[in-house]
CSV table of C-alpha atoms in Angstrom, one decimal:
chain,number,residue,atom,x,y,z
A,1,MET,CA,-6.8,112.7,135.3
A,2,ASN,CA,-9.1,113.8,137.8
A,3,ARG,CA,-12.1,115.5,136.6
A,4,LEU,CA,-13.4,118.4,138.3
A,5,PRO,CA,-17.1,118.7,138.9
A,6,ILE,CA,-19.4,120.5,136.6
A,7,ASP,CA,-19.9,123.8,138.5
A,8,VAL,CA,-15.9,124.3,139.4
A,9,ARG,CA,-14.1,127.2,137.3
A,10,ARG,CA,-10.8,128.0,137.4
A,11,SER,CA,-8.8,130.1,139.9
A,12,LEU,CA,-7.6,133.0,139.0
A,13,PRO,CA,-9.0,132.7,135.6
A,14,GLU,CA,-7.2,135.8,133.9
A,15,SER,CA,-3.9,134.2,135.3
A,16,HIS,CA,-4.6,130.5,134.8
A,17,GLY,CA,-1.9,128.6,133.3
A,18,THR,CA,0.1,131.6,131.8
A,19,ILE,CA,3.4,130.9,133.1
A,20,THR,CA,5.4,128.6,130.7
A,21,VAL,CA,6.9,125.2,132.6
A,22,PRO,CA,9.7,123.9,130.1
A,23,HIS,CA,9.2,120.5,129.3
A,24,GLY,CA,11.6,118.1,128.7
A,25,ALA,CA,14.1,120.6,130.9
A,26,GLY,CA,16.2,119.8,133.7
A,27,PHE,CA,14.7,119.9,137.3
A,28,VAL,CA,16.7,123.6,138.1
A,29,ARG,CA,15.0,124.9,134.9
A,30,LYS,CA,11.6,123.5,136.3
A,31,LEU,CA,12.2,124.4,139.8
A,32,LEU,CA,12.6,128.2,138.7
A,33,ALA,CA,9.5,128.1,136.4
A,34,PHE,CA,7.7,127.0,139.9
A,35,THR,CA,9.4,129.3,142.3
A,36,GLY,CA,7.1,132.4,142.8
A,37,PRO,CA,3.9,131.2,144.3
A,38,GLY,CA,6.1,130.6,147.6
A,39,TRP,CA,7.0,134.1,147.9
A,40,LEU,CA,3.6,135.2,147.9
A,41,VAL,CA,2.7,132.8,150.4
A,42,ALA,CA,5.6,133.5,152.4
A,43,VAL,CA,4.3,137.3,152.8
A,44,GLY,CA,1.8,136.1,154.8
A,45,TYR,CA,3.8,134.3,157.2
A,46,MET,CA,5.5,137.6,157.9
A,47,ASP,CA,3.0,140.9,158.0
A,48,PRO,CA,2.8,143.3,160.6
A,49,GLY,CA,1.0,141.3,163.1
A,50,ASN,CA,3.5,139.2,163.2
A,51,TRP,CA,5.5,142.0,164.5
A,52,ALA,CA,3.3,142.6,167.3
A,53,THR,CA,3.1,139.0,168.5
A,54,ASP,CA,6.9,138.8,167.8
A,55,ILE,CA,7.8,141.6,169.7
A,56,ALA,CA,5.6,141.1,172.5
A,57,GLY,CA,6.8,137.6,172.7
A,58,GLY,CA,10.9,139.0,172.3
A,59,SER,CA,10.5,141.9,175.6
A,60,ALA,CA,8.7,139.8,177.8
A,61,PHE,CA,10.2,136.6,177.6
A,62,GLY,CA,13.6,136.7,175.7
A,63,TYR,CA,14.3,134.2,173.5
A,64,ALA,CA,11.8,131.2,175.3
A,65,LEU,CA,9.1,131.6,172.3
A,66,LEU,CA,11.3,131.0,169.5
A,67,SER,CA,10.3,127.3,170.0
A,68,VAL,CA,6.8,128.5,169.0
A,69,VAL,CA,8.0,130.2,166.1
A,70,LEU,CA,9.9,127.4,164.6
A,71,LEU,CA,6.9,125.3,165.4
A,72,SER,CA,4.3,127.2,163.9
A,73,ASN,CA,6.6,127.6,160.8
A,74,LEU,CA,7.2,123.9,160.1
A,75,MET,CA,3.4,123.5,160.9
A,76,ALA,CA,3.1,125.9,157.9
A,77,ILE,CA,5.2,124.4,155.7
A,78,VAL,CA,3.1,120.8,156.0
A,79,LEU,CA,0.1,122.8,155.5
A,80,GLN,CA,1.5,125.0,152.6
A,81,ALA,CA,2.4,121.6,150.8
A,82,LEU,CA,-0.9,120.3,151.1
A,83,ALA,CA,-2.7,123.4,149.7
A,84,ALA,CA,-0.3,123.0,146.7
A,85,ARG,CA,-1.1,119.5,146.4
A,86,LEU,CA,-4.8,120.1,146.3
A,87,GLY,CA,-4.3,122.9,144.0
A,88,ILE,CA,-2.3,120.7,141.6
A,89,GLY,CA,-3.9,117.4,142.2
A,90,ALA,CA,-7.4,118.0,142.4
A,91,GLY,CA,-7.3,121.1,140.0
A,92,MET,CA,-9.3,123.1,142.6
A,93,ASP,CA,-8.4,125.8,145.0
A,94,LEU,CA,-9.8,125.2,148.9
A,95,ALA,CA,-12.8,127.5,148.4
A,96,GLN,CA,-13.6,125.6,145.1
A,97,ALA,CA,-13.4,122.5,146.7
A,98,CYS,CA,-15.7,123.4,149.9
A,99,ARG,CA,-18.7,124.6,147.7
A,100,ALA,CA,-18.1,121.5,145.3
A,101,HIS,CA,-18.2,118.8,148.3
A,102,TYR,CA,-19.7,120.4,151.0
A,103,PRO,CA,-23.7,121.4,151.6
A,104,ARG,CA,-24.5,124.9,150.6
A,105,GLY,CA,-25.1,125.8,154.1
A,106,VAL,CA,-21.3,124.6,155.2
A,107,ALA,CA,-20.1,126.3,152.6
A,108,LEU,CA,-21.5,129.5,153.3
A,109,ALA,CA,-20.3,129.3,156.5
A,110,LEU,CA,-16.8,128.4,155.9
A,111,TRP,CA,-17.1,131.3,153.6
A,112,LEU,CA,-17.8,133.6,156.1
A,113,LEU,CA,-15.5,132.7,158.3
A,114,CYS,CA,-12.4,132.6,155.9
A,115,GLU,CA,-13.6,136.9,155.0
A,116,ILE,CA,-13.3,137.0,158.7
A,117,ALA,CA,-10.0,135.9,159.1
A,118,ILE,CA,-9.2,138.3,155.4
A,119,ILE,CA,-10.6,141.5,157.5
A,120,ALA,CA,-8.5,141.0,160.9
A,121,CYS,CA,-5.4,140.1,158.1
A,122,ASP,CA,-6.2,143.3,156.2
A,123,LEU,CA,-6.8,145.1,159.9
A,124,ALA,CA,-3.0,144.4,160.3
A,125,GLU,CA,-1.6,145.4,157.2
A,126,VAL,CA,-3.7,148.6,157.6
A,127,LEU,CA,-2.4,149.1,161.3
A,128,GLY,CA,0.9,148.2,160.4
A,129,THR,CA,1.2,150.4,157.3
A,130,ALA,CA,-0.2,153.4,159.5
A,131,ILE,CA,2.2,152.9,161.8
A,132,ALA,CA,5.5,153.0,159.4
A,133,LEU,CA,4.0,156.0,157.4
A,134,GLN,CA,4.0,157.4,161.1
A,135,LEU,CA,7.3,156.6,162.1
A,136,LEU,CA,9.2,157.5,158.8
A,137,PHE,CA,7.3,160.4,158.1
A,138,GLY,CA,5.3,161.8,161.0
A,139,LEU,CA,2.0,161.4,159.9
A,140,PRO,CA,-0.8,160.9,162.0
A,141,LEU,CA,-2.2,157.4,162.6
A,142,VAL,CA,-5.4,158.5,161.6
A,143,ALA,CA,-4.2,160.1,158.4
A,144,GLY,CA,-2.4,157.0,157.9
A,145,VAL,CA,-4.9,154.5,158.3
A,146,CYS,CA,-6.8,156.6,155.6
A,147,VAL,CA,-3.8,156.2,153.2
A,148,THR,CA,-3.8,153.1,153.3
A,149,ALA,CA,-7.4,153.2,151.6
A,150,LEU,CA,-5.3,154.2,148.4
A,151,ASP,CA,-2.8,151.2,148.1
A,152,VAL,CA,-5.9,149.5,145.7
A,153,PHE,CA,-4.2,151.6,143.0
A,154,LEU,CA,-1.2,149.7,143.7
A,155,ILE,CA,-2.5,146.6,143.3
A,156,LEU,CA,-4.3,147.4,140.0
A,157,ALA,CA,-1.1,148.5,138.7
A,158,LEU,CA,1.0,145.4,139.9
A,159,GLN,CA,-1.8,143.3,138.3
A,160,ARG,CA,-1.8,145.0,135.1
A,161,PHE,CA,2.0,143.9,134.4
A,162,GLY,CA,1.1,140.1,134.5
A,163,PHE,CA,1.5,137.5,137.4
A,164,ARG,CA,5.2,137.0,137.1
A,165,ARG,CA,6.4,140.5,137.6
A,166,LEU,CA,3.7,140.8,140.3
A,167,GLU,CA,5.9,137.5,141.6
A,168,ALA,CA,9.1,140.1,141.4
A,169,VAL,CA,8.2,142.7,142.9
A,170,ILE,CA,6.6,140.6,146.4
A,171,ALA,CA,10.4,138.8,146.1
A,172,ALA,CA,12.2,142.4,145.7
A,173,LEU,CA,10.3,143.6,148.9
A,174,LEU,CA,11.0,140.3,150.9
A,175,ILE,CA,14.9,140.8,150.2
A,176,ILE,CA,14.7,144.4,151.5
A,177,ILE,CA,12.7,143.4,154.9
A,178,ALA,CA,15.6,140.3,155.1
A,179,GLY,CA,17.9,142.7,154.4
A,180,CYS,CA,16.9,144.9,156.9
A,181,PHE,CA,16.8,142.3,159.9
A,182,THR,CA,20.2,141.2,159.1
A,183,LEU,CA,21.5,144.6,159.8
A,184,GLU,CA,19.5,144.9,162.5
A,185,LEU,CA,20.9,141.3,164.2
A,186,ILE,CA,24.6,142.5,163.4
A,187,TRP,CA,23.6,145.8,165.4
A,188,ALA,CA,22.0,143.9,167.9
A,189,GLY,CA,24.7,141.3,168.9
A,190,PRO,CA,22.4,138.7,170.4
A,191,ASP,CA,23.2,135.9,172.5
A,192,TRP,CA,23.3,133.1,169.8
A,193,ARG,CA,23.8,129.9,172.9
A,194,ALA,CA,20.6,131.4,174.6
A,195,ALA,CA,19.2,132.0,171.1
A,196,ALA,CA,19.3,128.1,170.2
A,197,GLY,CA,18.2,126.8,174.0
A,198,GLY,CA,14.6,129.0,173.1
A,199,VAL,CA,14.5,126.6,170.5
A,200,VAL,CA,13.9,123.6,172.5
A,201,PRO,CA,10.1,124.0,173.5
A,202,THR,CA,9.4,124.6,177.8
A,203,ALA,CA,6.4,123.5,179.7
A,204,GLU,CA,6.2,127.1,180.8
A,205,ILE,CA,4.8,128.3,177.6
A,206,VAL,CA,1.5,126.2,178.3
A,207,ARG,CA,1.3,127.1,182.1
A,208,ASN,CA,1.9,130.7,181.8
A,209,PRO,CA,-1.3,132.0,180.9
A,210,ALA,CA,0.4,135.3,179.3
A,211,MET,CA,2.9,133.6,178.0
A,212,LEU,CA,0.3,130.8,176.1
A,213,TYR,CA,-1.9,134.1,174.9
A,214,ILE,CA,1.3,135.6,173.1
A,215,ALA,CA,2.2,131.8,171.6
A,216,ILE,CA,-1.3,131.3,170.2
A,217,GLY,CA,-0.8,135.0,168.9
A,218,ILE,CA,2.3,133.9,166.9
A,219,LEU,CA,0.6,130.8,165.8
A,220,GLY,CA,-2.7,132.7,164.3
A,221,ALA,CA,-0.1,135.4,162.9
A,222,THR,CA,1.9,132.8,161.5
A,223,VAL,CA,0.2,130.1,159.6
A,224,MET,CA,-2.5,132.2,158.1
A,225,PRO,CA,-6.3,131.1,156.9
A,226,HIS,CA,-6.4,132.6,153.8
A,227,ASN,CA,-2.8,131.6,153.1
A,228,LEU,CA,-4.5,127.9,152.2
A,229,TYR,CA,-7.1,129.4,150.3
A,230,LEU,CA,-4.2,131.7,148.4
A,231,HIS,CA,-1.5,128.7,147.5
A,232,SER,CA,-4.0,126.6,146.3
A,233,ALA,CA,-5.0,128.5,143.6
A,234,ILE,CA,-1.6,130.4,142.8
A,235,VAL,CA,0.0,127.2,141.8
A,236,GLN,CA,-2.6,126.8,139.2
A,237,THR,CA,-1.0,129.8,137.6
A,238,ARG,CA,2.0,127.5,136.1
A,239,ALA,CA,1.2,125.3,133.0
A,240,PHE,CA,2.6,122.2,134.2
A,241,GLY,CA,0.3,119.6,131.7
A,242,GLN,CA,-2.3,117.8,132.4
A,243,SER,CA,-0.7,114.1,133.0
A,244,GLU,CA,-0.5,112.4,136.1
A,245,ARG,CA,3.1,112.3,135.6
A,246,ASP,CA,3.2,115.9,135.4
A,247,ARG,CA,0.9,116.7,138.0
A,248,ARG,CA,3.2,114.5,140.5
A,249,GLU,CA,6.3,116.6,139.5
A,250,ALA,CA,4.9,120.1,139.7
A,251,ILE,CA,3.6,119.2,143.2
A,252,ARG,CA,7.2,118.2,144.2
A,253,LEU,CA,8.0,121.6,142.7
A,254,ALA,CA,5.8,123.6,144.2
A,255,THR,CA,6.4,122.0,147.6
A,256,VAL,CA,10.1,123.1,147.0
A,257,ASP,CA,9.3,126.7,146.6
A,258,SER,CA,6.9,126.4,149.4
A,259,THR,CA,9.2,124.9,151.8
A,260,VAL,CA,12.4,127.2,150.6
A,261,SER,CA,10.3,130.6,150.9
A,262,LEU,CA,8.7,129.8,154.3
A,263,GLY,CA,12.4,129.4,155.7
A,264,LEU,CA,12.7,132.9,154.7
A,265,ALA,CA,10.0,133.9,156.3
A,266,PHE,CA,11.2,131.7,159.4
A,267,PHE,CA,14.1,133.5,159.6
A,268,ILE,CA,12.7,137.4,159.5
A,269,ASN,CA,10.1,136.1,162.6
A,270,ALA,CA,12.7,135.0,164.8
A,271,ALA,CA,14.7,138.0,163.8
A,272,ILE,CA,12.1,139.8,165.1
A,273,LEU,CA,12.1,137.7,168.5
A,274,ILE,CA,15.5,137.7,168.7
A,275,LEU,CA,15.8,141.5,168.4
A,276,ALA,CA,13.6,142.5,171.1
A,277,ALA,CA,15.0,140.1,173.1
A,278,ALA,CA,18.9,141.0,172.5
A,279,THR,CA,17.8,144.6,172.9
A,280,PHE,CA,14.7,144.9,175.0
A,281,HIS,CA,15.1,142.0,177.4
A,282,VAL,CA,18.2,141.9,178.5
A,283,ALA,CA,17.8,145.6,179.5
A,284,GLY,CA,15.1,144.9,181.7
A,285,ARG,CA,12.3,146.5,179.0
A,286,THR,CA,9.9,143.4,179.3
A,287,ASP,CA,7.2,146.2,178.7
A,288,VAL,CA,8.0,146.7,175.2
A,289,ALA,CA,4.5,145.6,173.0
A,290,GLU,CA,4.0,148.2,170.4
A,291,ILE,CA,5.9,148.8,167.2
A,292,ALA,CA,6.1,152.6,168.0
A,293,ASP,CA,8.2,151.9,171.4
A,294,ALA,CA,10.5,149.4,169.7
A,295,HIS,CA,11.4,152.0,166.5
A,296,ARG,CA,11.7,154.5,169.3
A,297,LEU,CA,13.9,152.6,171.7
A,298,LEU,CA,15.9,150.9,169.0
A,299,ALA,CA,18.5,153.6,167.9
A,300,PRO,CA,19.3,154.6,171.7
A,301,MET,CA,19.9,151.1,173.1
A,302,LEU,CA,21.7,149.9,170.1
A,303,GLY,CA,23.7,152.7,169.8
A,304,VAL,CA,23.1,153.1,166.1
A,305,GLY,CA,21.2,155.9,164.8
A,306,ALA,CA,19.6,154.0,161.3
A,307,ALA,CA,18.5,151.4,163.1
A,308,SER,CA,15.1,152.6,163.7
A,309,THR,CA,15.0,153.7,160.4
A,310,VAL,CA,15.8,150.5,159.3
A,311,PHE,CA,13.3,149.1,161.0
A,312,ALA,CA,10.4,151.5,159.9
A,313,ILE,CA,11.7,150.9,156.0
A,314,ALA,CA,11.2,147.0,156.7
A,315,LEU,CA,7.8,147.4,158.5
A,316,LEU,CA,6.6,149.2,155.5
A,317,ALA,CA,7.6,147.0,152.9
A,318,SER,CA,5.9,144.3,155.1
A,319,GLY,CA,2.5,146.1,155.1
A,320,GLN,CA,2.6,146.8,151.3
A,321,ASN,CA,3.2,143.1,150.7
A,322,SER,CA,0.8,142.1,152.6
A,323,THR,CA,-1.6,144.4,150.7
A,324,VAL,CA,-1.2,142.5,147.3
A,325,THR,CA,-1.4,139.1,148.7
A,326,GLY,CA,-4.6,139.8,150.8
A,327,THR,CA,-6.4,140.7,148.0
A,328,LEU,CA,-5.6,137.9,145.6
A,329,ALA,CA,-6.8,135.9,148.7
A,330,GLY,CA,-10.2,137.7,148.9
A,331,GLN,CA,-10.5,137.2,145.2
A,332,ILE,CA,-9.9,133.4,145.4
A,333,VAL,CA,-12.3,133.2,148.2
A,334,MET,CA,-15.3,135.2,146.8
A,335,GLU,CA,-14.9,133.5,143.3
A,336,GLY,CA,-14.2,130.4,144.7
A,337,PHE,CA,-17.3,130.0,147.5
A,338,LEU,CA,-19.7,132.2,145.6
A,339,HIS,CA,-19.0,132.2,142.0
A,340,LEU,CA,-19.2,136.2,142.1
A,341,ARG,CA,-16.4,138.1,140.2
A,342,LEU,CA,-16.0,141.7,141.5
A,343,PRO,CA,-13.1,144.4,139.7
A,344,ALA,CA,-10.2,143.9,141.8
A,345,TRP,CA,-10.8,147.7,143.0
A,346,ALA,CA,-14.1,146.8,144.3
A,347,ARG,CA,-13.0,144.0,146.0
A,348,ARG,CA,-10.4,145.7,147.6
A,349,LEU,CA,-12.6,148.5,148.6
A,350,VAL,CA,-14.9,146.6,150.4
A,351,THR,CA,-12.2,144.6,152.3
A,352,ARG,CA,-10.0,147.7,153.1
A,353,GLY,CA,-13.3,149.7,154.5
A,354,LEU,CA,-14.3,146.8,156.8
A,355,ALA,CA,-11.0,146.8,158.1
A,356,LEU,CA,-10.6,151.0,158.3
A,357,LEU,CA,-13.8,151.4,160.5
A,358,PRO,CA,-12.8,149.6,163.3
A,359,ALA,CA,-8.6,150.9,162.8
A,360,ILE,CA,-10.3,154.5,163.3
A,361,ALA,CA,-12.7,154.1,165.8
A,362,VAL,CA,-9.7,152.5,168.1
A,363,VAL,CA,-7.1,155.0,167.1
A,364,MET,CA,-9.2,157.9,167.8
A,365,THR,CA,-10.5,156.6,171.0
A,366,MET,CA,-7.6,154.7,172.1
A,367,GLY,CA,-4.6,156.0,170.3
A,368,ASP,CA,-1.2,154.6,169.7
A,369,GLU,CA,-1.5,152.1,172.4
A,370,GLY,CA,-5.2,150.8,171.2
A,371,ALA,CA,-3.9,150.4,168.1
A,372,THR,CA,-1.3,148.0,169.2
A,373,ARG,CA,-4.0,146.2,171.2
A,374,LEU,CA,-5.6,145.8,168.0
A,375,LEU,CA,-2.8,144.3,166.2
A,376,LEU,CA,-3.1,141.6,169.2
A,377,LEU,CA,-6.5,141.0,168.6
A,378,SER,CA,-6.6,140.8,165.1
A,379,GLN,CA,-4.0,137.8,165.4
A,380,ALA,CA,-6.0,136.0,168.2
A,381,VAL,CA,-8.9,136.0,165.6
A,382,LEU,CA,-6.9,134.9,162.6
A,383,SER,CA,-5.9,131.9,165.2
A,384,MET,CA,-9.5,131.3,166.1
A,385,GLN,CA,-10.4,130.5,161.9
A,386,LEU,CA,-7.5,128.3,161.6
A,387,PRO,CA,-9.5,125.0,162.0
A,388,PHE,CA,-12.1,126.1,159.8
A,389,ALA,CA,-9.9,125.8,157.1
A,390,VAL,CA,-6.9,123.4,158.1
A,391,VAL,CA,-9.5,120.7,158.9
A,392,PRO,CA,-11.3,120.7,155.5
A,393,LEU,CA,-7.9,121.6,153.9
A,394,VAL,CA,-6.0,117.9,155.5
A,395,ALA,CA,-9.6,116.1,154.6
A,396,PHE,CA,-9.4,117.1,150.9
A,397,THR,CA,-6.2,116.3,150.2
A,398,GLY,CA,-6.3,112.7,152.6
A,399,SER,CA,-9.9,111.8,149.9
A,400,ALA,CA,-9.4,109.3,147.2
A,401,THR,CA,-12.4,111.0,145.6
A,402,VAL,CA,-11.0,114.6,145.9
A,403,MET,CA,-7.5,113.5,144.9
A,404,GLY,CA,-7.4,111.0,142.9
A,405,ALA,CA,-3.9,109.5,142.3
A,406,HIS,CA,-2.6,112.3,144.4
A,407,ILE,CA,-3.7,111.9,147.5
A,408,ALA,CA,-1.4,112.4,150.6
A,409,PRO,CA,0.7,109.5,151.2
A,410,ARG,CA,-0.5,108.0,154.7
A,411,TRP,CA,2.4,109.5,156.6
A,412,LEU,CA,1.6,113.3,155.2
A,413,ALA,CA,-2.0,112.6,155.8
A,414,ALA,CA,-1.4,111.8,159.6
A,415,LEU,CA,1.1,114.4,160.4
A,416,ALA,CA,-1.4,116.8,158.9
A,417,TRP,CA,-4.3,115.9,161.1
A,418,SER,CA,-1.7,115.8,164.4
A,419,VAL,CA,-1.1,119.6,163.1
A,420,ALA,CA,-4.9,119.9,162.7
A,421,GLY,CA,-5.6,118.4,166.5
A,422,LEU,CA,-2.9,120.6,168.2
A,423,ILE,CA,-4.5,123.7,166.0
A,424,VAL,CA,-8.0,123.0,167.4
A,425,LEU,CA,-6.4,122.1,170.8
A,426,LEU,CA,-4.5,125.6,171.2
A,427,ASN,CA,-7.8,127.3,170.0
A,428,ALA,CA,-10.0,125.9,172.8
A,429,VAL,CA,-7.4,126.9,174.9
A,430,LEU,CA,-7.2,130.5,174.3
A,431,LEU,CA,-11.2,130.4,173.9
A,432,TRP,CA,-11.2,128.7,177.5
A,433,GLY,CA,-8.9,131.9,179.0
A,434,ILE,CA,-11.1,134.6,177.1
A,435,ALA,CA,-14.3,133.6,178.4
A,436,PHE,CA,-12.8,132.6,182.1
A,437,GLY,CA,-10.3,134.7,182.3
């Protein structure tokens, strides 16, 4: 059995080991007990930031970037499986592992970078929710941004009912989002043969700078740095036992949970891009890159009055879901790196306040178009933070010192390092493009 370093505390101590896993039960009953963390992880892969990049990619380039959505999802499956393995096998979340095994200066730098990623993600949630409120109720964008500060009370209310209830609320909102996009696809009637062809990558994605920028944005919006910290902590809410056999079984069940949930995330991300391609690109509207424009054009272009409303409902559900998981991730990161515990409301207000300021400033000076540009920029920032979460995760799960008997098998470690290398390469290309135009 692995022994934790002396200074490592339990992840999410108020929820740690609170969900019983039935010992001696069959595979299905145990899997049901483990089902939940994957839903929370999947939320991060379909937040409002994904909408902006997927809409821009679908309207500008048709189905071509579906291959990037698929690749990003496969990479996410690998990385989230490693995050679950770390949390269960080593008994530490990623933030705790960084604090325990890296010099203090390195750990603090990683904490700062992770906080930047969480703020960038929160910025996307703020703007996405504000845009949804504007589309549904006509609320001015600046007022909508300010209203999002109140969702801290939603978080507090949900956490009072226990972690299992929180997971149920998240799952219900995900089902609403999936149902909304199923309707949208039925109304859009996409060319499924062309969509299937878009799953195959082409060299043009790398050669075309505009396409590459959106592709990297999709990567940043899909593989979320804070999700790796989140997943490695919330799998420990299950009381799976402490024997090596129990941990191996828990790793397997948690991997199935996250893989299935990420399948739903792929469907929703692909649906957004396919909807944009089938509605806007085929009609020659390759300039649709804003969520508000997509909402305005959907109903008249599809000939279905409810299309725009259904789209906005899904966006609002997405923003609220991301708010919950972003708060949990912020708590995990702060406690793991700094051993600093703040009340949930205080942590949420700090993070939300740091996201509100740039959102209000940009919306007031640049209007709705500036909000969309800020959404896309937030996803690029997330993409640039990815290596600083991915590389430590892959290194820890491939270390016998950290993982003991639960070290990742060689094939998985090799695959994970390939994913990490690709992420670093893509981000280097993005930085080069930003620096030299």
